[in-house]
Structure formats: structure tokens, C-alpha cells
Short mmCIF file of C-alpha atoms and ligand atoms in Angstrom, two decimals:
data_model
loop_
_atom_site.label_atom_id
_atom_site.label_comp_id
_atom_site.label_asym_id
_atom_site.label_seq_id
_atom_site.Cartn_x
_atom_site.Cartn_y
_atom_site.Cartn_z
CA MET A 1 2.98 -10.56 19.23
CA THR A 2 0.05 -10.53 16.86
CA GLU A 3 0.25 -12.37 13.55
CA ARG A 4 -2.34 -10.13 11.94
CA THR A 5 -0.89 -7.82 9.28
CA ARG A 6 -1.39 -4.21 10.29
CA LEU A 7 -3.60 -2.20 7.97
CA PHE A 8 -3.54 1.58 7.66
CA ALA A 9 -6.48 2.92 5.69
CA ALA A 10 -7.08 6.44 4.38
CA ASN A 11 -10.67 7.62 4.04
CA TRP A 12 -10.56 10.81 2.03
CA LYS A 13 -14.33 11.32 2.23
CA MET A 14 -15.54 14.16 -0.07
CA ASN A 15 -12.17 15.91 -0.14
CA LEU A 16 -9.39 16.81 -2.58
CA GLU A 17 -9.68 18.17 -6.10
CA ALA A 18 -7.72 17.01 -9.16
CA ALA A 19 -4.56 19.07 -8.65
CA GLN A 20 -4.48 18.26 -4.94
CA VAL A 21 -4.79 14.55 -5.68
CA ASP A 22 -1.83 14.77 -8.08
CA GLN A 23 0.27 16.65 -5.50
CA TYR A 24 -0.68 14.17 -2.81
CA LEU A 25 0.23 11.17 -4.93
CA ALA A 26 3.60 12.65 -5.94
CA ARG A 27 4.49 13.33 -2.30
CA PHE A 28 3.10 10.09 -0.93
CA THR A 29 4.76 7.80 -3.46
CA ALA A 30 8.13 9.53 -2.95
CA GLY A 31 7.77 9.24 0.84
CA LEU A 32 6.70 5.62 0.70
CA ARG A 33 9.68 4.70 -1.49
CA GLU A 34 11.98 6.13 1.19
CA SER A 35 10.08 4.52 4.06
CA ALA A 36 11.42 1.47 5.85
CA SER A 37 7.94 0.24 6.89
CA ASN A 38 7.40 -3.30 5.76
CA GLY A 39 5.05 -6.20 6.43
CA ILE A 40 2.05 -3.88 6.46
CA GLU A 41 -0.93 -3.16 4.24
CA LEU A 42 -2.33 0.19 3.19
CA ALA A 43 -5.71 1.17 1.81
CA PHE A 44 -7.08 4.28 0.14
CA TYR A 45 -10.73 5.22 -0.24
CA PRO A 46 -10.89 8.37 -2.42
CA SER A 47 -13.89 9.88 -4.16
CA ALA A 48 -14.81 7.51 -6.99
CA ILE A 49 -13.73 10.00 -9.67
CA TRP A 50 -10.12 9.65 -8.47
CA LEU A 51 -9.98 5.87 -8.27
CA GLU A 52 -8.35 5.49 -11.66
CA ARG A 53 -5.59 7.98 -10.76
CA LEU A 54 -4.84 6.19 -7.51
CA LEU A 55 -4.88 2.79 -9.19
CA ARG A 56 -2.38 4.05 -11.76
CA GLU A 57 -0.01 5.82 -9.38
CA LEU A 58 -0.15 3.67 -6.25
CA THR A 59 0.12 0.31 -7.96
CA GLN A 60 3.70 1.29 -8.80
CA VAL A 61 4.65 1.56 -5.12
CA SER A 62 2.70 -1.46 -3.96
CA SER A 63 4.94 -4.40 -3.12
CA ALA A 64 4.76 -7.80 -1.47
CA GLY A 65 5.64 -6.35 1.93
CA ARG A 66 3.50 -3.28 1.48
CA SER A 67 0.45 -4.04 -0.58
CA ILE A 68 -2.07 -1.30 -1.19
CA PHE A 69 -5.82 -1.77 -1.41
CA ILE A 70 -7.72 0.86 -3.36
CA GLY A 71 -11.45 1.04 -3.20
CA GLY A 72 -14.75 2.86 -3.06
CA GLN A 73 -16.26 4.61 -0.06
CA ASP A 74 -19.52 2.74 -0.61
CA LEU A 75 -21.25 0.26 -2.91
CA HIS A 76 -24.81 -0.68 -3.83
CA PRO A 77 -25.89 -4.21 -2.85
CA GLU A 78 -27.09 -4.97 -6.36
CA SER A 79 -24.78 -5.64 -9.28
CA ALA A 80 -26.38 -3.24 -11.79
CA GLY A 81 -29.57 -1.32 -12.47
CA ALA A 82 -31.50 1.90 -12.06
CA HIS A 83 -29.71 3.39 -9.05
CA THR A 84 -28.54 6.83 -10.09
CA GLY A 85 -25.35 7.94 -8.41
CA ASP A 86 -24.50 4.53 -7.01
CA LEU A 87 -21.66 2.12 -7.77
CA SER A 88 -21.79 -1.65 -7.68
CA GLY A 89 -19.14 -4.04 -6.42
CA GLU A 90 -18.92 -5.45 -9.93
CA GLN A 91 -18.10 -1.99 -11.29
CA LEU A 92 -15.48 -1.40 -8.62
CA VAL A 93 -13.80 -4.72 -9.40
CA SER A 94 -13.90 -4.08 -13.14
CA ALA A 95 -12.16 -0.73 -12.53
CA GLY A 96 -9.38 -2.55 -10.65
CA CYS A 97 -10.47 -1.95 -7.03
CA THR A 98 -9.75 -4.51 -4.33
CA SER A 99 -11.63 -3.16 -1.31
CA VAL A 100 -14.60 -1.05 -0.24
CA LEU A 101 -15.86 0.74 2.86
CA CYS A 102 -19.25 -0.39 4.13
CA GLY A 103 -21.49 1.37 6.63
CA HIS A 104 -19.35 4.38 7.50
CA SER A 105 -21.21 6.36 10.15
CA GLU A 106 -21.46 9.33 7.79
CA ARG A 107 -23.36 7.13 5.33
CA ARG A 108 -25.48 5.70 8.14
CA GLN A 109 -26.32 9.28 9.17
CA ASP A 110 -26.47 11.11 5.81
CA HIS A 111 -28.15 8.32 3.86
CA GLY A 112 -30.09 6.48 6.54
CA GLU A 113 -28.18 3.21 6.12
CA ASP A 114 -29.30 0.66 8.70
CA ASP A 115 -27.63 -2.55 9.89
CA GLN A 116 -29.48 -4.70 7.32
CA LEU A 117 -28.39 -2.53 4.43
CA VAL A 118 -24.80 -2.43 5.69
CA ALA A 119 -24.86 -6.22 5.99
CA ALA A 120 -26.23 -6.53 2.43
CA LYS A 121 -23.45 -4.25 1.17
CA THR A 122 -20.85 -6.33 2.99
CA GLU A 123 -22.27 -9.45 1.40
CA ALA A 124 -22.21 -7.78 -2.03
CA ALA A 125 -18.54 -6.86 -1.56
CA LEU A 126 -17.64 -10.42 -0.62
CA ARG A 127 -19.62 -11.78 -3.57
CA VAL A 128 -17.23 -10.06 -5.98
CA GLY A 129 -14.05 -10.56 -3.96
CA LEU A 130 -13.63 -7.05 -2.55
CA LEU A 131 -12.20 -6.76 0.96
CA PRO A 132 -14.97 -5.06 2.95
CA VAL A 133 -13.92 -2.67 5.71
CA VAL A 134 -17.12 -2.49 7.71
CA CYS A 135 -17.58 0.41 10.11
CA VAL A 136 -19.33 0.13 13.46
CA GLY A 137 -19.47 2.34 16.53
CA GLU A 138 -21.68 4.11 19.00
CA SER A 139 -22.88 7.72 19.21
CA LEU A 140 -22.04 9.95 22.15
CA GLU A 141 -25.57 9.56 23.45
CA GLN A 142 -25.31 5.78 23.29
CA ARG A 143 -21.93 5.79 25.06
CA GLU A 144 -23.18 8.08 27.79
CA GLY A 145 -26.27 5.92 28.15
CA GLY A 146 -24.10 2.84 28.74
CA GLN A 147 -25.26 1.21 25.49
CA THR A 148 -21.93 0.83 23.69
CA LYS A 149 -21.68 -2.96 23.99
CA ASP A 150 -25.33 -3.42 22.96
CA VAL A 151 -24.83 -1.24 19.89
CA LEU A 152 -21.70 -3.16 18.89
CA GLN A 153 -23.48 -6.45 19.48
CA ARG A 154 -26.36 -5.42 17.21
CA GLN A 155 -24.16 -3.98 14.46
CA VAL A 156 -21.53 -6.73 14.38
CA SER A 157 -23.94 -9.65 14.79
CA THR A 158 -26.16 -8.48 11.94
CA ILE A 159 -23.14 -8.38 9.63
CA LEU A 160 -21.72 -11.71 10.76
CA GLU A 161 -25.04 -13.54 10.65
CA THR A 162 -25.75 -12.27 7.14
CA VAL A 163 -22.31 -13.12 5.84
CA LEU A 164 -22.21 -16.56 7.47
CA ARG A 165 -25.68 -17.43 6.18
CA THR A 166 -24.54 -17.09 2.59
CA THR A 167 -21.14 -18.71 3.03
CA GLU A 168 -21.29 -22.34 2.02
CA THR A 169 -18.35 -23.33 4.21
CA GLN A 170 -19.77 -21.54 7.26
CA GLN A 171 -16.33 -19.95 7.57
CA LEU A 172 -15.99 -16.22 7.92
CA PRO A 173 -14.41 -14.80 4.74
CA PRO A 174 -11.72 -12.09 5.01
CA ILE A 175 -13.42 -8.99 6.35
CA VAL A 176 -12.10 -6.06 8.33
CA ILE A 177 -14.12 -4.35 11.04
CA ALA A 178 -13.40 -0.71 11.86
CA TYR A 179 -14.49 0.43 15.30
CA GLU A 180 -15.24 4.11 14.93
CA PRO A 181 -16.98 5.75 17.88
CA ILE A 182 -19.02 8.48 16.20
CA TRP A 183 -18.12 11.04 18.88
CA ALA A 184 -14.43 10.63 17.94
CA ILE A 185 -14.75 11.03 14.15
CA GLY A 186 -13.46 14.37 12.91
CA THR A 187 -13.87 15.89 16.37
CA GLY A 188 -10.29 15.77 17.62
CA ARG A 189 -11.60 13.65 20.51
CA THR A 190 -9.85 10.28 20.40
CA ALA A 191 -10.86 7.21 22.37
CA THR A 192 -8.32 6.42 25.06
CA PRO A 193 -6.26 3.30 24.31
CA ASP A 194 -8.09 1.46 27.13
CA LEU A 195 -11.46 2.36 25.76
CA ALA A 196 -10.51 1.35 22.22
CA GLN A 197 -9.08 -1.95 23.47
CA ASP A 198 -12.20 -2.64 25.48
CA ALA A 199 -14.44 -2.17 22.42
CA HIS A 200 -12.09 -4.16 20.17
CA ALA A 201 -11.98 -7.05 22.65
CA ALA A 202 -15.79 -7.04 22.74
CA ILE A 203 -15.95 -7.17 18.93
CA ARG A 204 -13.42 -10.01 18.81
CA GLU A 205 -15.51 -11.92 21.31
CA LEU A 206 -18.61 -11.40 19.13
CA ILE A 207 -16.68 -12.83 16.18
CA ARG A 208 -15.57 -15.80 18.29
CA THR A 209 -19.13 -16.53 19.34
CA ALA A 210 -20.51 -16.27 15.81
CA ALA A 211 -17.69 -17.71 13.72
CA GLY A 212 -15.23 -19.48 15.99
CA VAL A 213 -11.79 -19.04 17.48
CA GLU A 214 -9.86 -19.06 14.21
CA ALA A 215 -12.02 -16.35 12.63
CA ALA A 216 -11.70 -14.23 15.78
CA ARG A 217 -7.94 -14.66 15.77
CA ALA A 218 -7.57 -13.80 12.07
CA THR A 219 -9.99 -10.89 11.63
CA ARG A 220 -8.42 -7.47 11.70
CA LEU A 221 -9.99 -4.75 13.78
CA LEU A 222 -9.15 -1.15 12.96
CA TYR A 223 -9.66 1.84 15.21
CA GLY A 224 -10.93 5.09 13.68
CA GLY A 225 -11.59 8.47 15.24
CA SER A 226 -9.16 11.42 15.16
CA VAL A 227 -6.07 9.23 14.79
CA LYS A 228 -2.96 11.34 14.19
CA PRO A 229 0.83 11.04 14.55
CA GLY A 230 0.62 12.20 18.17
CA ASN A 231 -1.75 9.48 19.39
CA CYS A 232 -1.25 6.55 17.02
CA GLU A 233 1.53 4.79 18.90
CA GLU A 234 -0.37 4.36 22.15
CA LEU A 235 -3.41 3.06 20.26
CA ILE A 236 -1.52 0.55 18.11
CA ALA A 237 0.17 -0.79 21.26
CA GLU A 238 -3.17 -2.30 22.29
CA GLU A 239 -3.48 -6.02 21.69
CA ASP A 240 -6.64 -5.95 19.60
CA VAL A 241 -5.92 -2.82 17.57
CA ASP A 242 -4.65 -4.04 14.18
CA GLY A 243 -4.47 -0.73 12.37
CA PHE A 244 -6.43 2.42 11.70
CA LEU A 245 -9.10 3.94 9.50
CA ILE A 246 -8.03 7.56 9.21
CA GLY A 247 -9.95 10.54 7.87
CA GLY A 248 -8.51 14.00 8.52
CA ALA A 249 -4.88 13.01 9.08
CA SER A 250 -4.84 10.94 5.90
CA LEU A 251 -5.49 14.05 3.80
CA ASP A 252 -1.94 15.21 4.46
CA PRO A 253 0.50 12.76 2.87
CA ASP A 254 3.19 13.59 5.41
CA SER A 255 1.02 12.92 8.41
CA PHE A 256 -0.28 9.67 6.89
CA LEU A 257 3.32 8.63 6.14
CA ASP A 258 4.29 9.61 9.69
CA ILE A 259 1.56 7.39 11.16
CA ILE A 260 2.65 4.51 8.92
CA SER A 261 6.28 4.82 9.93
CA ARG A 262 5.47 5.14 13.65
CA CYS A 263 3.15 2.14 13.67
CA GLY A 264 4.12 0.00 10.70
C1 PEP B 301 -13.09 8.41 9.33
O1 PEP B 301 -13.34 9.10 8.37
O2 PEP B 301 -13.43 7.23 9.30
C2 PEP B 301 -12.40 8.99 10.48
C3 PEP B 301 -12.07 8.23 11.47
O3 PEP B 301 -12.14 10.34 10.41
P1 PEP B 301 -11.14 11.17 11.37
O4 PEP B 301 -9.82 10.43 11.36
O5 PEP B 301 -11.03 12.51 10.72
O6 PEP B 301 -11.73 11.20 12.72
#
């Protein structure tokens, strides 16, 4: 039995308009009030323009046994300045956010984010006390070329080394790593439970090597890639899967609630 609190995170990406957000929140908060799931954590990453709405509505249904992180889908490594269109960790915190996504594969692809930049963003999140959910994962080409473990090693080690270098105690601060094989994101193709477990175990071993047994034991590893009510239970049954980062299925409040109640 794992002592890590399960985390179910919704990545809305560039979806939902004002009225849809209001409908979603009305349905989700009603469903969550009726839900028996307890001892879990939830997270929402909406478009930045909706953060205030989510902070207002979801804070009311957040409780000790079911706390809810709300955060940005990205942040700039600097705290302020001439970076049109970007958001800083300081701004997110001052708006009331508690978490942030770093290095989602869509940002790595669309905006050319490399491992160093993702590590700098992770560091910036930690600097202001945001819980970073850092995304890693291989492309289809890399998987088929047998490079998955090398890719994970490069991505995870860069983040851990950067974070540990700036931590005075040399202890890994709270950070969440989301394993998201790119070929499984938004494609309907989910990793098999064995394959997800294999990657998660490799990531946990990388954490152990870099930061020690306690950090490896405590750090939560999420799986992401076409998670839905029909496949979530077999994935969460794996020892090193501590929750999910969910795109498509999180856009429907009922299917997100369904996943939470099946796995929470
Ligand atoms: C994601 O956005 O991180 C994701 C995993 O998307 P989907 O669940 O739609 O595959």
C-alpha cells in the first residue's frame, strides 16, 4: 500500500469558453460534493483567463481530505519583465495559484522548450512555492528506436540536477513528475499498465540515484496519455502510478468525476 496521496490533475489546454467553464464548474462542484472520494488531491490547469473563476468556485469544495491545486499551464523562469504573453510564478502566486505545469510536450513541441528551459521553469516554480508538475516522455520514434529510458534519463536528470543544485539542504523539494509518452497524448492510444509501470519505476530509480531513497519514496509520479474511465483502474493499480494528468477526459466533468471515484 503506497503512502503517497493520489493526485488527479486536469489539463484543459486551450479549451473551453466562458459559458462552458461556468457549466463545467456547476456540474463538477455538485458532483464532487456528492462524491465519497477522500484522501486524494485534485489539480486543475485551465487557460490563464479562467484561473480566477476556478479559484473562486473550486476553493469552496476543497477540503482537508480533498484539496485542490489550481495553476497555470506554463510559467516564465523570470519573475517579471518584457516577455509579452508570458506569466511568472510570482504572478501566479499573487493570483492565488498553488501549482503549475512545466514542460508539457505540447509546449516542448510548439514553443521549442528544451530540458534546460523546463528545468529553469521548475526551479522558478519552486522558488515561489508553487507545486511543479513536470512533464516528461518519449516520442513514438524514440520508443520504437529503443531510446525511452535514455530520453527519461536525460529529461529527469536535468530537472533533478538543476533543482538540487539550488536547494541549500540538498533535499528534493515537493515536485510531481508526469510521465506522458507523446504517442499516447490525445491519440486514444494508452500505454499498457506494464509499460507505464516500467517507465515509472525507471523514473523512481533516477530520483533515488540523484536525491536518495526518501525522495524517491515520497515523489509522486503521474501517468498521462488518453486516460479515461475505461482504462484508469488498471493503470492506477500499478505500484508506481500515483495518479494521472488528464487532457481530453478532464474536459467532461462527469468523466473526470468518474475517474476520481474509480481511482480515488
Ligand atoms: C495531457 O494533456 O497531458 C494529456 C495526457 O492529454 P490526453 O489525456 O488527452 O491524452
